[in-house]
Amino acid sequence: MSGLNFIIRREEERDYGDVFNIIERAFKGVDQSDHREQFLVEKLRKSSAFIPELSLVACSRGSVVGHILFTKIHVSGHELLALAPLSVSPDYQGMGVGGALIRQGHKAAAALGYRGAVVMGHEGYYPKFGYGPAVRYKIFPPFECPAENFMCIELVEDGLKGIEGVVEYAPEFGITG
Ligand SMILES: CC(C)(COP(=O)(O)OP(=O)(O)OC[C@H]1O[C@@H](n2cnc3c(N)ncnc32)[C@H](O)[C@@H]1OP(=O)(O)O)[C@@H](O)C(=O)NCCC(=O)NCCS
């Protein structure tokens, strides 16, 4: 862990430009990306799946260095969350910013009453923050994806108990499968 000083707070309108740039730069070299995550976030902010309290930024010395977004999803009628996307400025990666954004996001989500979240991502990264294969809960993605990369977390005890099915993302994700 580096000694980087940063705070995490709710994203505000004045951050939109910085967040756009950070997402674009963070995903630039990522093979699994369509490199359009910054546009997805712009669309999600205007959608009914958006929860302002769950769009967070990390700031160091007054500059935005990371962003995380959780939006509403449904699984067999239950409202849960999807973590997507998570972006840390390339200059600030590996310093604990991504992990802090995830933990703070989980805390804020649980305080709002959300019971669980799903994420599609690296199986070496998200388990550090409590995620495990969603298939164990019989929660499935609406697209083809290796089982180990589609994960979920219970934000409260037994949060996903009795919730099974295929995830319905906001239409803005453009998932057709
Ligand atoms: C992935 C990402 C958000 C991680 O943020 P970060 O601030 O660099 O991560 P942290 O410093 O909090 O890392 C915590 C731990 O995860 C590890 N880690 C970081 N990125 C990782 C990755 N892609 N795969 C596996 N492990 C990773 C770190 O080595 C660290 O391990 P440690 O706790 O054992 O030291 C950031 O690297 C990023 O923006 N990447 C490009 C965009 C992206 O891939 N987003 C996620 C889509 S699933």
Short mmCIF file of C-alpha atoms and ligand atoms in Angstrom, two decimals:
data_model
loop_
_atom_site.label_atom_id
_atom_site.label_comp_id
_atom_site.label_asym_id
_atom_site.label_seq_id
_atom_site.Cartn_x
_atom_site.Cartn_y
_atom_site.Cartn_z
CA MET A 1 0.00 0.00 0.00
CA SER A 2 1.36 3.43 -0.95
CA GLY A 3 1.06 6.47 1.24
CA LEU A 4 -1.33 8.15 -1.18
CA ASN A 5 -3.77 10.48 0.55
CA PHE A 6 -7.20 10.49 -0.99
CA ILE A 7 -10.81 10.92 -0.04
CA ILE A 8 -13.93 9.32 -1.46
CA ARG A 9 -17.07 11.34 -2.00
CA ARG A 10 -20.21 11.43 -4.09
CA GLU A 11 -19.69 12.40 -7.71
CA GLU A 12 -20.98 15.90 -8.51
CA GLU A 13 -21.86 17.47 -11.85
CA ARG A 14 -18.60 19.42 -11.89
CA ASP A 15 -16.70 16.07 -11.89
CA TYR A 16 -18.31 14.72 -15.09
CA GLY A 17 -15.50 15.86 -17.42
CA ASP A 18 -12.73 14.48 -15.20
CA VAL A 19 -14.60 11.20 -14.74
CA PHE A 20 -15.04 10.86 -18.52
CA ASN A 21 -11.29 11.29 -19.03
CA ILE A 22 -10.32 8.88 -16.26
CA ILE A 23 -12.61 6.14 -17.56
CA GLU A 24 -11.31 6.62 -21.11
CA ARG A 25 -7.70 6.46 -19.95
CA ALA A 26 -8.18 3.59 -17.50
CA PHE A 27 -9.73 1.28 -20.09
CA LYS A 28 -7.43 2.26 -22.96
CA GLY A 29 -5.17 -0.76 -22.68
CA VAL A 30 -7.78 -3.24 -21.45
CA ASP A 31 -8.37 -6.02 -24.00
CA GLN A 32 -11.80 -7.02 -22.67
CA SER A 33 -13.07 -3.45 -23.07
CA ASP A 34 -15.08 -1.93 -25.94
CA HIS A 35 -13.44 1.39 -24.93
CA ARG A 36 -16.86 2.99 -24.62
CA GLU A 37 -17.35 2.77 -20.84
CA GLN A 38 -17.11 6.58 -20.56
CA PHE A 39 -20.16 6.93 -22.84
CA LEU A 40 -22.01 4.20 -20.92
CA VAL A 41 -21.60 6.21 -17.72
CA GLU A 42 -22.98 9.32 -19.44
CA LYS A 43 -26.06 7.35 -20.49
CA LEU A 44 -26.49 5.66 -17.12
CA ARG A 45 -26.51 9.01 -15.29
CA LYS A 46 -29.70 9.87 -17.19
CA SER A 47 -31.36 6.49 -16.65
CA SER A 48 -33.77 5.28 -13.99
CA ALA A 49 -31.10 2.75 -12.94
CA PHE A 50 -28.88 5.59 -11.70
CA ILE A 51 -28.44 6.12 -7.95
CA PRO A 52 -26.56 9.39 -7.30
CA GLU A 53 -25.33 8.15 -3.89
CA LEU A 54 -23.61 5.23 -5.63
CA SER A 55 -21.57 7.17 -8.17
CA LEU A 56 -18.42 7.90 -6.20
CA VAL A 57 -15.13 9.58 -6.94
CA ALA A 58 -11.75 9.31 -5.27
CA CYS A 59 -9.87 12.62 -5.03
CA SER A 60 -6.25 13.27 -4.22
CA ARG A 61 -5.03 16.84 -3.72
CA GLY A 62 -8.25 18.12 -5.21
CA SER A 63 -8.04 16.05 -8.42
CA VAL A 64 -10.31 13.17 -9.32
CA VAL A 65 -8.21 9.98 -9.57
CA GLY A 66 -10.87 7.26 -9.61
CA HIS A 67 -14.56 6.55 -10.10
CA ILE A 68 -17.01 3.77 -9.34
CA LEU A 69 -20.63 3.33 -10.33
CA PHE A 70 -23.28 0.92 -9.08
CA THR A 71 -26.60 0.88 -10.95
CA LYS A 72 -29.89 -0.92 -10.37
CA ILE A 73 -30.44 -4.36 -11.83
CA HIS A 74 -33.21 -6.89 -11.33
CA VAL A 75 -33.08 -10.60 -10.66
CA SER A 76 -36.46 -12.31 -10.64
CA GLY A 77 -38.14 -9.12 -9.49
CA HIS A 78 -35.61 -8.24 -6.79
CA GLU A 79 -33.69 -4.98 -7.09
CA LEU A 80 -29.94 -5.49 -6.71
CA LEU A 81 -26.89 -3.62 -7.99
CA ALA A 82 -24.31 -4.01 -10.72
CA LEU A 83 -20.82 -2.62 -10.16
CA ALA A 84 -19.74 -1.15 -13.51
CA PRO A 85 -17.50 0.44 -14.39
CA LEU A 86 -14.62 0.88 -11.94
CA SER A 87 -11.79 3.09 -13.13
CA VAL A 88 -8.60 4.37 -11.59
CA SER A 89 -6.37 6.86 -13.38
CA PRO A 90 -3.34 4.93 -14.76
CA ASP A 91 -1.00 7.18 -12.73
CA TYR A 92 -2.71 6.13 -9.52
CA GLN A 93 -3.30 2.40 -10.03
CA GLY A 94 -1.99 -0.11 -7.51
CA MET A 95 -2.26 2.37 -4.63
CA GLY A 96 -5.44 1.10 -3.04
CA VAL A 97 -7.83 3.56 -4.73
CA GLY A 98 -9.91 0.90 -6.53
CA GLY A 99 -10.28 -1.17 -3.36
CA ALA A 100 -11.30 1.86 -1.32
CA LEU A 101 -13.93 2.82 -3.90
CA ILE A 102 -15.37 -0.69 -3.82
CA ARG A 103 -15.51 -0.82 -0.01
CA GLN A 104 -17.03 2.65 0.31
CA GLY A 105 -19.55 1.80 -2.43
CA HIS A 106 -20.58 -1.35 -0.57
CA LYS A 107 -21.05 0.62 2.65
CA ALA A 108 -23.18 3.27 0.94
CA ALA A 109 -25.21 0.60 -0.88
CA ALA A 110 -25.92 -1.36 2.29
CA ALA A 111 -26.96 1.88 4.03
CA LEU A 112 -29.48 2.44 1.24
CA GLY A 113 -30.87 -1.05 1.86
CA TYR A 114 -29.35 -2.90 -1.10
CA ARG A 115 -28.86 -6.59 -0.42
CA GLY A 116 -26.31 -7.58 -3.04
CA ALA A 117 -24.28 -6.66 -6.10
CA VAL A 118 -22.94 -8.38 -9.18
CA VAL A 119 -19.84 -7.63 -11.18
CA MET A 120 -18.28 -8.94 -14.36
CA GLY A 121 -14.55 -8.72 -14.00
CA HIS A 122 -11.22 -10.17 -13.08
CA GLU A 123 -11.43 -13.28 -10.88
CA GLY A 124 -8.10 -12.30 -9.30
CA TYR A 125 -9.32 -8.86 -8.21
CA TYR A 126 -12.93 -8.77 -6.98
CA PRO A 127 -12.66 -11.73 -4.56
CA LYS A 128 -10.30 -9.52 -2.50
CA PHE A 129 -13.40 -7.47 -1.70
CA GLY A 130 -15.80 -10.30 -0.96
CA TYR A 131 -17.07 -11.29 -4.40
CA GLY A 132 -17.45 -14.92 -5.39
CA PRO A 133 -18.83 -16.77 -8.42
CA ALA A 134 -22.50 -15.82 -8.89
CA VAL A 135 -23.23 -19.29 -10.20
CA ARG A 136 -23.02 -20.47 -6.57
CA TYR A 137 -26.14 -18.43 -5.88
CA LYS A 138 -27.76 -19.50 -9.17
CA ILE A 139 -27.48 -15.93 -10.41
CA PHE A 140 -26.53 -15.82 -14.08
CA PRO A 141 -25.43 -13.17 -16.58
CA PRO A 142 -27.62 -12.44 -19.61
CA PHE A 143 -24.59 -12.97 -21.87
CA GLU A 144 -21.89 -15.55 -22.46
CA CYS A 145 -19.16 -15.20 -19.85
CA PRO A 146 -16.82 -17.60 -18.06
CA ALA A 147 -18.43 -18.49 -14.72
CA GLU A 148 -15.43 -17.28 -12.70
CA ASN A 149 -15.72 -13.78 -14.18
CA PHE A 150 -19.34 -13.21 -13.22
CA MET A 151 -19.38 -12.62 -9.48
CA CYS A 152 -21.63 -11.36 -6.73
CA ILE A 153 -21.49 -10.25 -3.12
CA GLU A 154 -24.01 -10.22 -0.30
CA LEU A 155 -24.02 -6.71 1.19
CA VAL A 156 -25.95 -7.87 4.25
CA GLU A 157 -26.12 -11.29 5.85
CA ASP A 158 -28.04 -13.72 3.63
CA GLY A 159 -28.67 -10.81 1.28
CA LEU A 160 -29.01 -13.05 -1.76
CA LYS A 161 -30.91 -15.85 -0.07
CA GLY A 162 -33.84 -16.90 -2.22
CA ILE A 163 -32.78 -14.68 -5.13
CA GLU A 164 -32.04 -16.73 -8.23
CA GLY A 165 -32.23 -16.06 -11.92
CA VAL A 166 -30.79 -14.15 -14.85
CA VAL A 167 -29.68 -10.56 -14.30
CA GLU A 168 -31.64 -7.84 -16.10
CA TYR A 169 -29.36 -4.85 -16.66
CA ALA A 170 -30.53 -1.34 -17.49
CA PRO A 171 -31.25 -1.01 -21.24
CA GLU A 172 -28.39 1.52 -21.46
CA PHE A 173 -25.95 -1.40 -21.22
CA GLY A 174 -27.22 -2.48 -24.63
CA ILE A 175 -27.24 -6.16 -23.72
CA THR A 176 -29.20 -8.04 -26.30
CA GLY A 177 -28.36 -11.66 -25.48
C1 LIG B 1 -8.74 -2.63 -11.88
C2 LIG B 1 -8.55 -1.30 -11.19
C3 LIG B 1 -9.88 -0.60 -11.00
C4 LIG B 1 -7.91 -1.57 -9.82
O1 LIG B 1 -7.77 -0.35 -9.11
P1 LIG B 1 -6.42 -0.07 -8.30
O2 LIG B 1 -6.61 1.19 -7.55
O3 LIG B 1 -5.28 -0.15 -9.26
O4 LIG B 1 -6.44 -1.34 -7.35
P2 LIG B 1 -5.94 -1.45 -5.86
O5 LIG B 1 -4.70 -0.64 -5.68
O6 LIG B 1 -7.07 -1.15 -4.94
O7 LIG B 1 -5.60 -3.00 -5.86
C5 LIG B 1 -5.88 -3.86 -4.84
C6 LIG B 1 -5.24 -5.18 -5.15
O8 LIG B 1 -5.66 -5.73 -6.41
C7 LIG B 1 -4.55 -6.00 -7.27
N1 LIG B 1 -4.97 -5.70 -8.64
C8 LIG B 1 -5.09 -4.48 -9.20
N2 LIG B 1 -5.57 -4.60 -10.48
C9 LIG B 1 -5.75 -5.93 -10.70
C10 LIG B 1 -6.21 -6.69 -11.81
N3 LIG B 1 -6.59 -6.12 -12.98
N4 LIG B 1 -6.27 -8.04 -11.68
C11 LIG B 1 -5.91 -8.64 -10.52
N5 LIG B 1 -5.47 -7.97 -9.45
C12 LIG B 1 -5.37 -6.63 -9.52
C13 LIG B 1 -3.46 -5.12 -6.74
O9 LIG B 1 -2.20 -5.69 -7.05
C14 LIG B 1 -3.73 -5.14 -5.24
O10 LIG B 1 -3.30 -6.36 -4.68
P3 LIG B 1 -2.82 -6.46 -3.13
O11 LIG B 1 -3.96 -5.93 -2.30
O12 LIG B 1 -2.58 -7.92 -2.95
O13 LIG B 1 -1.62 -5.59 -3.06
C15 LIG B 1 -7.60 -0.34 -11.98
O14 LIG B 1 -6.37 -0.96 -12.14
C16 LIG B 1 -8.15 0.09 -13.31
O15 LIG B 1 -8.80 1.14 -13.43
N6 LIG B 1 -7.88 -0.71 -14.37
C17 LIG B 1 -8.35 -0.40 -15.71
C18 LIG B 1 -9.85 -0.49 -15.85
C19 LIG B 1 -10.39 -1.84 -15.38
O16 LIG B 1 -9.87 -2.89 -15.74
N7 LIG B 1 -11.46 -1.76 -14.57
C20 LIG B 1 -12.07 -2.92 -13.96
C21 LIG B 1 -12.96 -3.62 -14.93
S1 LIG B 1 -13.40 -5.22 -14.30
#
